[in-house]
mmCIF file of C-alpha atoms in Angstrom:
data_model
loop_
_atom_site.group_PDB
_atom_site.id
_atom_site.type_symbol
_atom_site.label_atom_id
_atom_site.label_comp_id
_atom_site.label_asym_id
_atom_site.label_seq_id
_atom_site.Cartn_x
_atom_site.Cartn_y
_atom_site.Cartn_z
ATOM 1 C CA MET A 1 0.000 0.000 0.000
ATOM 2 C CA THR A 2 1.347 3.399 -1.007
ATOM 3 C CA ILE A 3 0.590 6.680 0.758
ATOM 4 C CA TYR A 4 0.667 9.828 -1.356
ATOM 5 C CA ASN A 5 0.609 13.490 -0.454
ATOM 6 C CA ALA A 6 -2.197 14.697 -2.730
ATOM 7 C CA GLU A 7 -1.304 18.393 -2.456
ATOM 8 C CA ALA A 8 2.368 17.878 -3.272
ATOM 9 C CA GLY A 9 1.797 14.929 -5.605
ATOM 10 C CA THR A 10 4.599 12.977 -3.926
ATOM 11 C CA GLU A 11 4.874 9.496 -2.493
ATOM 12 C CA GLU A 12 5.390 9.447 1.278
ATOM 13 C CA ALA A 13 5.583 5.722 2.039
ATOM 14 C CA THR A 14 5.034 2.212 0.696
ATOM 15 C CA LEU A 15 3.951 -0.332 3.300
ATOM 16 C CA GLU A 16 3.580 -4.103 3.119
ATOM 17 C CA ILE A 17 0.075 -5.170 4.121
ATOM 18 C CA PRO A 18 -0.063 -8.560 5.876
ATOM 19 C CA ASP A 19 -2.324 -11.339 4.636
ATOM 20 C CA GLY A 20 -3.569 -10.022 1.323
ATOM 21 C CA GLN A 21 -4.983 -6.868 -0.180
ATOM 22 C CA VAL A 22 -6.746 -4.039 1.638
ATOM 23 C CA ALA A 23 -10.529 -4.449 1.683
ATOM 24 C CA GLU A 24 -11.338 -1.122 3.376
ATOM 25 C CA LEU A 25 -9.656 1.742 5.239
ATOM 26 C CA ASP A 26 -10.701 4.976 6.924
ATOM 27 C CA TRP A 27 -8.859 7.861 8.546
ATOM 28 C CA LEU A 28 -8.974 8.382 12.318
ATOM 29 C CA ASN A 29 -7.281 11.764 11.882
ATOM 30 C CA PRO A 30 -4.937 13.348 9.294
ATOM 31 C CA ASP A 31 -2.016 11.323 10.667
ATOM 32 C CA ALA A 32 -3.566 7.894 11.279
ATOM 33 C CA PHE A 33 -5.912 5.404 9.654
ATOM 34 C CA VAL A 34 -7.102 1.825 10.133
ATOM 35 C CA SER A 35 -7.123 -0.715 7.297
ATOM 36 C CA ALA A 36 -8.844 -4.104 7.022
ATOM 37 C CA SER A 37 -7.119 -6.809 4.989
ATOM 38 C CA GLY A 38 -6.619 -10.554 4.870
ATOM 39 C CA VAL A 39 -9.167 -13.312 4.490
ATOM 40 C CA ASN A 40 -12.588 -11.674 4.711
ATOM 41 C CA GLY A 41 -11.201 -8.448 6.179
ATOM 42 C CA GLN A 42 -10.274 -10.114 9.474
ATOM 43 C CA ASP A 43 -6.897 -8.398 9.922
ATOM 44 C CA PHE A 44 -6.876 -4.790 11.116
ATOM 45 C CA CYS A 45 -3.794 -2.566 10.966
ATOM 46 C CA LEU A 46 -3.155 0.866 12.451
ATOM 47 C CA VAL A 47 -1.014 3.110 10.234
ATOM 48 C CA GLU A 48 0.374 6.262 11.873
ATOM 49 C CA ARG A 49 2.673 9.102 10.873
ATOM 50 C CA GLN A 50 5.528 9.407 13.382
ATOM 51 C CA THR A 51 6.991 12.660 14.684
ATOM 52 C CA ASP A 52 9.846 12.339 12.186
ATOM 53 C CA GLY A 53 7.353 12.152 9.298
ATOM 54 C CA GLN A 54 7.791 8.431 8.699
ATOM 55 C CA TRP A 55 4.756 6.133 8.481
ATOM 56 C CA ARG A 56 4.590 2.985 10.621
ATOM 57 C CA LEU A 57 2.192 0.039 10.371
ATOM 58 C CA ASN A 58 1.158 -2.039 13.395
ATOM 59 C CA LYS A 59 -1.171 -5.031 13.234
ATOM 60 C CA LEU A 60 -4.023 -4.712 15.732
ATOM 61 C CA ASN A 61 -4.959 -7.604 17.975
ATOM 62 C CA LYS A 62 -8.600 -7.764 16.877
ATOM 63 C CA ALA A 63 -10.745 -10.657 18.026
ATOM 64 C CA VAL A 64 -12.422 -12.751 15.343
ATOM 65 C CA VAL A 65 -16.171 -12.088 15.345
ATOM 66 C CA GLY A 66 -19.012 -14.079 13.893
ATOM 67 C CA ALA A 67 -19.634 -17.812 14.064
ATOM 68 C CA ASN A 68 -18.093 -18.468 10.661
ATOM 69 C CA ALA A 69 -16.067 -16.070 8.524
ATOM 70 C CA ALA A 70 -17.565 -17.556 5.342
ATOM 71 C CA ASP A 71 -21.103 -17.019 6.646
ATOM 72 C CA ASP A 72 -20.410 -13.498 7.944
ATOM 73 C CA PRO A 73 -18.725 -11.622 5.078
ATOM 74 C CA PHE A 74 -16.877 -8.403 5.868
ATOM 75 C CA CYS A 75 -18.471 -5.442 4.050
ATOM 76 C CA SER A 76 -17.493 -1.972 5.256
ATOM 77 C CA LEU A 77 -15.274 -0.077 7.698
ATOM 78 C CA ALA A 78 -15.635 3.465 9.100
ATOM 79 C CA ALA A 79 -13.890 5.545 11.746
ATOM 80 C CA VAL A 80 -16.555 6.845 14.127
ATOM 81 C CA SER A 81 -14.144 8.758 16.382
ATOM 82 C CA SER A 82 -10.429 9.432 16.749
ATOM 83 C CA ASN A 83 -9.903 6.052 18.454
ATOM 84 C CA THR A 84 -12.854 3.873 17.401
ATOM 85 C CA VAL A 85 -13.800 2.103 14.178
ATOM 86 C CA ALA A 86 -17.015 0.336 13.225
ATOM 87 C CA TRP A 87 -17.532 -2.337 10.581
ATOM 88 C CA LEU A 88 -20.344 -4.318 9.030
ATOM 89 C CA GLN A 89 -19.905 -8.080 9.042
ATOM 90 C CA GLY A 90 -22.781 -10.347 8.075
ATOM 91 C CA SER A 91 -25.858 -8.813 9.711
ATOM 92 C CA SER A 92 -23.993 -7.170 12.603
ATOM 93 C CA ILE A 93 -22.221 -3.862 13.121
ATOM 94 C CA TRP A 94 -19.220 -4.119 15.444
ATOM 95 C CA THR A 95 -16.983 -1.506 17.048
ATOM 96 C CA MET A 96 -13.374 -1.629 18.183
ATOM 97 C CA ASN A 97 -11.482 0.780 20.432
ATOM 98 C CA ILE A 98 -8.035 1.125 18.886
ATOM 99 C CA THR A 99 -6.402 1.993 22.206
ATOM 100 C CA SER A 100 -7.815 -0.837 24.337
ATOM 101 C CA ALA A 101 -8.533 -3.337 21.500
ATOM 102 C CA ALA A 102 -11.993 -3.865 23.047
ATOM 103 C CA VAL A 103 -14.489 -5.250 20.513
ATOM 104 C CA ALA A 104 -18.260 -4.946 21.000
ATOM 105 C CA LYS A 105 -21.345 -5.658 18.923
ATOM 106 C CA LEU A 106 -23.166 -2.395 18.281
ATOM 107 C CA ILE A 107 -26.318 -3.910 16.762
ATOM 108 C CA GLU A 108 -27.696 -7.096 15.228
ATOM 109 C CA LEU A 109 -29.654 -5.992 12.158
ATOM 110 C CA PRO A 110 -32.993 -7.680 11.371
ATOM 111 C CA VAL A 111 -32.788 -10.690 9.043
ATOM 112 C CA ASP A 112 -35.556 -12.448 7.134
ATOM 113 C CA LYS A 113 -34.219 -15.949 6.475
ATOM 114 C CA THR A 114 -37.101 -16.757 4.124
ATOM 115 C CA ASN A 115 -36.226 -13.829 1.848
ATOM 116 C CA LYS A 116 -32.441 -14.310 2.329
ATOM 117 C CA THR A 117 -31.551 -10.875 3.687
ATOM 118 C CA ILE A 118 -28.037 -9.665 2.836
ATOM 119 C CA TYR A 119 -26.532 -6.416 4.153
ATOM 120 C CA ALA A 120 -24.282 -5.214 1.345
ATOM 121 C CA SER A 121 -22.548 -2.077 2.678
ATOM 122 C CA PHE A 122 -22.710 0.957 4.916
ATOM 123 C CA ASP A 123 -21.504 4.544 4.896
ATOM 124 C CA TYR A 124 -20.961 6.744 7.954
ATOM 125 C CA SER A 125 -21.445 10.507 8.272
ATOM 126 C CA LYS A 126 -19.177 12.125 10.848
ATOM 127 C CA GLU A 127 -21.302 15.299 10.692
ATOM 128 C CA THR A 128 -24.607 13.643 11.653
ATOM 129 C CA ARG A 129 -23.140 10.494 13.308
ATOM 130 C CA ARG A 130 -25.420 8.240 11.287
ATOM 131 C CA PHE A 131 -24.882 5.049 9.295
ATOM 132 C CA LEU A 132 -26.417 4.508 5.863
ATOM 133 C CA ILE A 133 -26.923 0.762 5.377
ATOM 134 C CA SER A 134 -27.848 -0.977 2.119
ATOM 135 C CA CYS A 135 -29.741 -4.270 2.203
ATOM 136 C CA VAL A 136 -30.956 -6.742 -0.436
ATOM 137 C CA ASP A 137 -33.266 -9.743 -0.290
ATOM 138 C CA ASN A 138 -35.399 -11.756 -2.670
ATOM 139 C CA LYS A 139 -38.162 -9.149 -2.754
ATOM 140 C CA ALA A 140 -36.686 -5.669 -2.352
ATOM 141 C CA ASP A 141 -33.619 -3.457 -2.119
ATOM 142 C CA THR A 142 -33.727 -1.187 0.922
ATOM 143 C CA LEU A 143 -31.696 1.603 2.525
ATOM 144 C CA TRP A 144 -31.664 2.183 6.279
ATOM 145 C CA GLN A 145 -30.315 4.926 8.503
ATOM 146 C CA LEU A 146 -29.020 4.245 11.997
ATOM 147 C CA PRO A 147 -27.964 6.945 14.492
ATOM 148 C CA LEU A 148 -24.772 5.921 16.289
ATOM 149 C CA ASP A 149 -26.057 7.524 19.488
ATOM 150 C CA ASP A 150 -29.506 5.881 19.306
ATOM 151 C CA ILE A 151 -29.214 2.389 17.850
ATOM 152 C CA GLN A 152 -32.866 1.664 18.646
ATOM 153 C CA SER A 153 -33.888 4.165 15.953
ATOM 154 C CA LEU A 154 -33.100 2.050 12.886
ATOM 155 C CA LYS A 155 -35.259 3.496 10.088
ATOM 156 C CA LYS A 156 -35.953 2.488 6.489
ATOM 157 C CA ILE A 157 -35.488 5.503 4.184
ATOM 158 C CA ALA A 158 -35.679 3.949 0.694
ATOM 159 C CA SER A 159 -37.115 0.782 -0.823
ATOM 160 C CA MET A 160 -37.419 -0.623 -4.322
ATOM 161 C CA ARG A 161 -38.951 -3.847 -5.567
ATOM 162 C CA ARG A 162 -36.220 -6.229 -6.663
ATOM 163 C CA THR A 163 -36.208 -6.692 -10.440
ATOM 164 C CA HIS A 164 -32.567 -7.658 -11.001
ATOM 165 C CA THR A 165 -29.923 -10.085 -9.791
ATOM 166 C CA LYS A 166 -27.256 -7.663 -8.549
ATOM 167 C CA THR A 167 -26.523 -6.321 -5.100
ATOM 168 C CA TRP A 168 -26.886 -2.576 -4.705
ATOM 169 C CA ASN A 169 -23.874 -0.438 -5.366
ATOM 170 C CA ASP A 170 -22.563 1.254 -2.221
ATOM 171 C CA ALA A 171 -24.910 3.998 -1.063
ATOM 172 C CA ILE A 172 -23.187 7.123 0.267
ATOM 173 C CA TRP A 173 -24.080 10.175 2.305
ATOM 174 C CA ILE A 174 -23.772 13.563 0.584
ATOM 175 C CA ASN A 175 -24.082 17.161 1.781
ATOM 176 C CA GLY A 176 -22.598 16.368 5.179
ATOM 177 C CA GLY A 177 -24.977 13.484 5.803
ATOM 178 C CA LYS A 178 -28.123 15.456 4.964
ATOM 179 C CA GLY A 179 -28.731 13.735 1.624
ATOM 180 C CA PHE A 180 -27.710 10.445 0.051
ATOM 181 C CA ALA A 181 -27.079 8.831 -3.318
ATOM 182 C CA TYR A 182 -26.997 5.297 -4.673
ATOM 183 C CA VAL A 183 -26.926 3.346 -7.932
ATOM 184 C CA VAL A 184 -29.826 1.199 -9.080
ATOM 185 C CA PRO A 185 -28.437 -1.722 -11.121
ATOM 186 C CA SER A 186 -29.790 -2.871 -14.443
ATOM 187 C CA SER A 187 -33.581 -2.703 -14.382
ATOM 188 C CA ALA A 188 -36.351 -0.450 -15.605
ATOM 189 C CA SER A 189 -35.293 2.047 -12.915
ATOM 190 C CA ALA A 190 -31.509 1.901 -13.500
ATOM 191 C CA GLY A 191 -29.483 5.051 -12.870
ATOM 192 C CA LEU A 192 -27.815 7.243 -10.255
ATOM 193 C CA VAL A 193 -30.414 8.238 -7.650
ATOM 194 C CA VAL A 194 -29.782 11.405 -5.613
ATOM 195 C CA GLN A 195 -31.841 12.421 -2.582
ATOM 196 C CA SER A 196 -31.312 16.105 -1.826
ATOM 197 C CA PRO A 197 -31.201 17.474 1.755
ATOM 198 C CA SER A 198 -34.467 19.339 1.135
ATOM 199 C CA GLY A 199 -36.354 16.052 0.796
ATOM 200 C CA GLY A 200 -39.024 15.478 -1.823
ATOM 201 C CA GLN A 201 -38.778 12.947 -4.600
ATOM 202 C CA PRO A 202 -35.226 11.750 -5.370
ATOM 203 C CA ALA A 203 -33.815 12.575 -8.809
ATOM 204 C CA THR A 204 -32.598 9.816 -11.135
ATOM 205 C CA HIS A 205 -29.631 10.705 -13.323
ATOM 206 C CA PHE A 206 -28.431 8.604 -16.291
ATOM 207 C CA PRO A 207 -31.597 6.505 -16.568
ATOM 208 C CA GLN A 208 -31.122 3.096 -18.181
ATOM 209 C CA LYS A 209 -27.320 3.451 -18.088
ATOM 210 C CA SER A 210 -24.871 0.904 -16.697
ATOM 211 C CA ILE A 211 -22.959 2.438 -13.749
ATOM 212 C CA GLN A 212 -20.336 0.297 -12.048
ATOM 213 C CA TYR A 213 -19.079 2.639 -9.322
ATOM 214 C CA PHE A 214 -19.460 6.231 -8.150
ATOM 215 C CA THR A 215 -18.327 8.655 -5.490
ATOM 216 C CA ALA A 216 -19.241 12.240 -4.684
ATOM 217 C CA SER A 217 -17.610 15.525 -3.728
ATOM 218 C CA PRO A 218 -18.276 16.673 -0.133
ATOM 219 C CA ASP A 219 -20.922 19.196 -1.248
ATOM 220 C CA GLY A 220 -22.872 16.494 -3.085
ATOM 221 C CA GLN A 221 -22.945 18.524 -6.297
ATOM 222 C CA HIS A 222 -20.246 16.722 -8.268
ATOM 223 C CA PHE A 223 -20.116 12.986 -8.871
ATOM 224 C CA PHE A 224 -17.344 10.847 -10.313
ATOM 225 C CA VAL A 225 -18.859 7.901 -12.144
ATOM 226 C CA VAL A 226 -17.387 4.772 -13.728
ATOM 227 C CA GLY A 227 -19.692 3.358 -16.377
ATOM 228 C CA ASP A 228 -21.023 3.237 -19.910
ATOM 229 C CA LEU A 229 -22.752 6.607 -20.020
ATOM 230 C CA ASN A 230 -22.272 7.226 -23.746
ATOM 231 C CA ASP A 231 -23.512 3.803 -24.932
ATOM 232 C CA GLN A 232 -19.993 2.795 -25.917
ATOM 233 C CA PRO A 233 -18.158 -0.329 -24.687
ATOM 234 C CA GLY A 234 -15.692 0.273 -21.902
ATOM 235 C CA ALA A 235 -15.924 2.014 -18.561
ATOM 236 C CA ASN A 236 -14.814 5.637 -18.788
ATOM 237 C CA ILE A 237 -14.453 7.801 -15.665
ATOM 238 C CA TRP A 238 -16.816 10.764 -15.805
ATOM 239 C CA GLU A 239 -17.273 13.941 -13.784
ATOM 240 C CA TYR A 240 -20.909 14.998 -13.500
ATOM 241 C CA ALA A 241 -22.356 18.213 -12.090
ATOM 242 C CA ALA A 242 -25.807 17.284 -10.783
ATOM 243 C CA GLU A 243 -27.165 20.855 -10.755
ATOM 244 C CA THR A 244 -26.179 21.816 -14.312
ATOM 245 C CA LYS A 245 -26.122 18.221 -15.642
ATOM 246 C CA ALA A 246 -22.738 18.952 -17.236
ATOM 247 C CA LEU A 247 -20.827 15.758 -18.059
ATOM 248 C CA ARG A 248 -17.078 15.566 -18.660
ATOM 249 C CA CYS A 249 -14.970 12.531 -19.466
ATOM 250 C CA VAL A 250 -12.037 12.576 -17.032
ATOM 251 C CA VAL A 251 -10.342 9.310 -18.045
ATOM 252 C CA PRO A 252 -11.402 7.745 -21.365
ATOM 253 C CA ALA A 253 -11.300 4.024 -22.070
ATOM 254 C CA SER A 254 -8.667 3.245 -24.685
ATOM 255 C CA GLU A 255 -9.849 2.665 -28.233
ATOM 256 C CA LYS A 256 -8.467 -0.867 -28.119
ATOM 257 C CA PRO A 257 -9.485 -3.417 -26.973
ATOM 258 C CA TRP A 258 -12.779 -1.755 -26.069
ATOM 259 C CA GLN A 259 -13.898 -1.581 -29.686
ATOM 260 C CA TYR A 260 -14.177 -5.379 -29.573
ATOM 261 C CA ALA A 261 -15.646 -5.611 -26.060
ATOM 262 C CA LYS A 262 -19.187 -6.645 -25.232
ATOM 263 C CA HIS A 263 -20.932 -5.776 -22.005
ATOM 264 C CA ILE A 264 -21.705 -8.691 -19.659
ATOM 265 C CA GLU A 265 -24.146 -8.528 -16.761
ATOM 266 C CA PRO A 266 -22.969 -10.718 -13.838
ATOM 267 C CA GLN A 267 -25.746 -12.778 -12.274
ATOM 268 C CA MET A 268 -26.091 -13.813 -8.630
ATOM 269 C CA THR A 269 -27.557 -17.235 -7.919
ATOM 270 C CA SER A 270 -26.954 -20.337 -5.818
ATOM 271 C CA ILE A 271 -25.930 -23.850 -6.792
ATOM 272 C CA LYS A 272 -25.854 -27.119 -4.883
ATOM 273 C CA LEU A 273 -22.560 -28.931 -5.359
ATOM 274 C CA SER A 274 -23.226 -31.744 -2.891
ATOM 275 C CA GLU A 275 -25.569 -32.687 -0.076
ATOM 276 C CA ALA A 276 -24.355 -29.615 1.773
ATOM 277 C CA LYS A 277 -26.233 -26.336 1.722
ATOM 278 C CA PRO A 278 -26.327 -24.360 -1.571
ATOM 279 C CA GLU A 279 -23.407 -22.034 -2.278
ATOM 280 C CA SER A 280 -23.941 -18.431 -3.371
ATOM 281 C CA VAL A 281 -22.133 -17.746 -6.652
ATOM 282 C CA VAL A 282 -21.677 -14.995 -9.232
ATOM 283 C CA ILE A 283 -21.921 -16.131 -12.860
ATOM 284 C CA CYS A 284 -20.403 -14.161 -15.747
ATOM 285 C CA PRO A 285 -22.328 -15.602 -18.713
ATOM 286 C CA PRO A 286 -21.448 -15.233 -22.410
ATOM 287 C CA ALA A 287 -22.339 -11.891 -23.996
ATOM 288 C CA GLY A 288 -25.927 -11.951 -25.178
ATOM 289 C CA TYR A 289 -26.777 -14.878 -22.923
ATOM 290 C CA ASP A 290 -30.465 -15.741 -22.756
ATOM 291 C CA ARG A 291 -31.272 -18.256 -20.030
ATOM 292 C CA ARG A 292 -34.622 -18.910 -21.723
ATOM 293 C CA ASN A 293 -32.822 -20.655 -24.589
ATOM 294 C CA PRO A 294 -31.986 -24.137 -23.190
ATOM 295 C CA ARG A 295 -30.947 -25.449 -26.586
ATOM 296 C CA LYS A 296 -28.117 -22.964 -26.970
ATOM 297 C CA TYR A 297 -27.222 -22.839 -23.282
ATOM 298 C CA PRO A 298 -28.197 -26.162 -21.659
#
């Protein structure tokens, strides 16, 4: 992992992360952050800038949580104070005090086993001290807000009937936690949905377009989007001004090999490989795949 000084455009340090790539990280303060890496995000590291300007990495002694790492996938990490991080794992949000290494379960989120509830991600607003949690099941995609200081006030703030096979893209707070935005995957309602702080009906930008990832500026007025917004193969990086609807290509996809590429929609399903319980899988089918054609695709 490499740390850069964005203002100076210089590299400050390159650190070796134990046990695999970084799944998530968040800053405790300008001179320290916590990263989650390893199998299923189980390994936490504290990275701090020393008084001499050098960066040092220390592995934190975090207890393993959840009955089974495979059944409780790690999703998201957020710093909720200068010495405490929270993370979503399975259907639970946990906290850890970096100083004492004390781990505690903040909340067990409601699960409908019949509809196969999956909590896909969360975002945290330091300004309002609230989590934004995305959830999918067999019937609907939902967004929930949870105040850190009142965990009994879990509230559903958005819901959409499930008409696709993807999990929701990460939902994020905008405007200092007063509004939020999220991507609806391929369906009749596909697009970038933005809920303004003033309330009212959310606005859908780029309807019927394939968006793979997005993030927003702190004021919630500018979005950086990865996706096929111009109906051309390849995922360009775009800058979009929501108020003026001005769109600018920041990083274009190269002409080759994208001119030969075909878009593929991954599909989530489950298969039974033995007498054991079914395994959740993601299938990347051939381009133009039609599961209704058993002769061509048995």
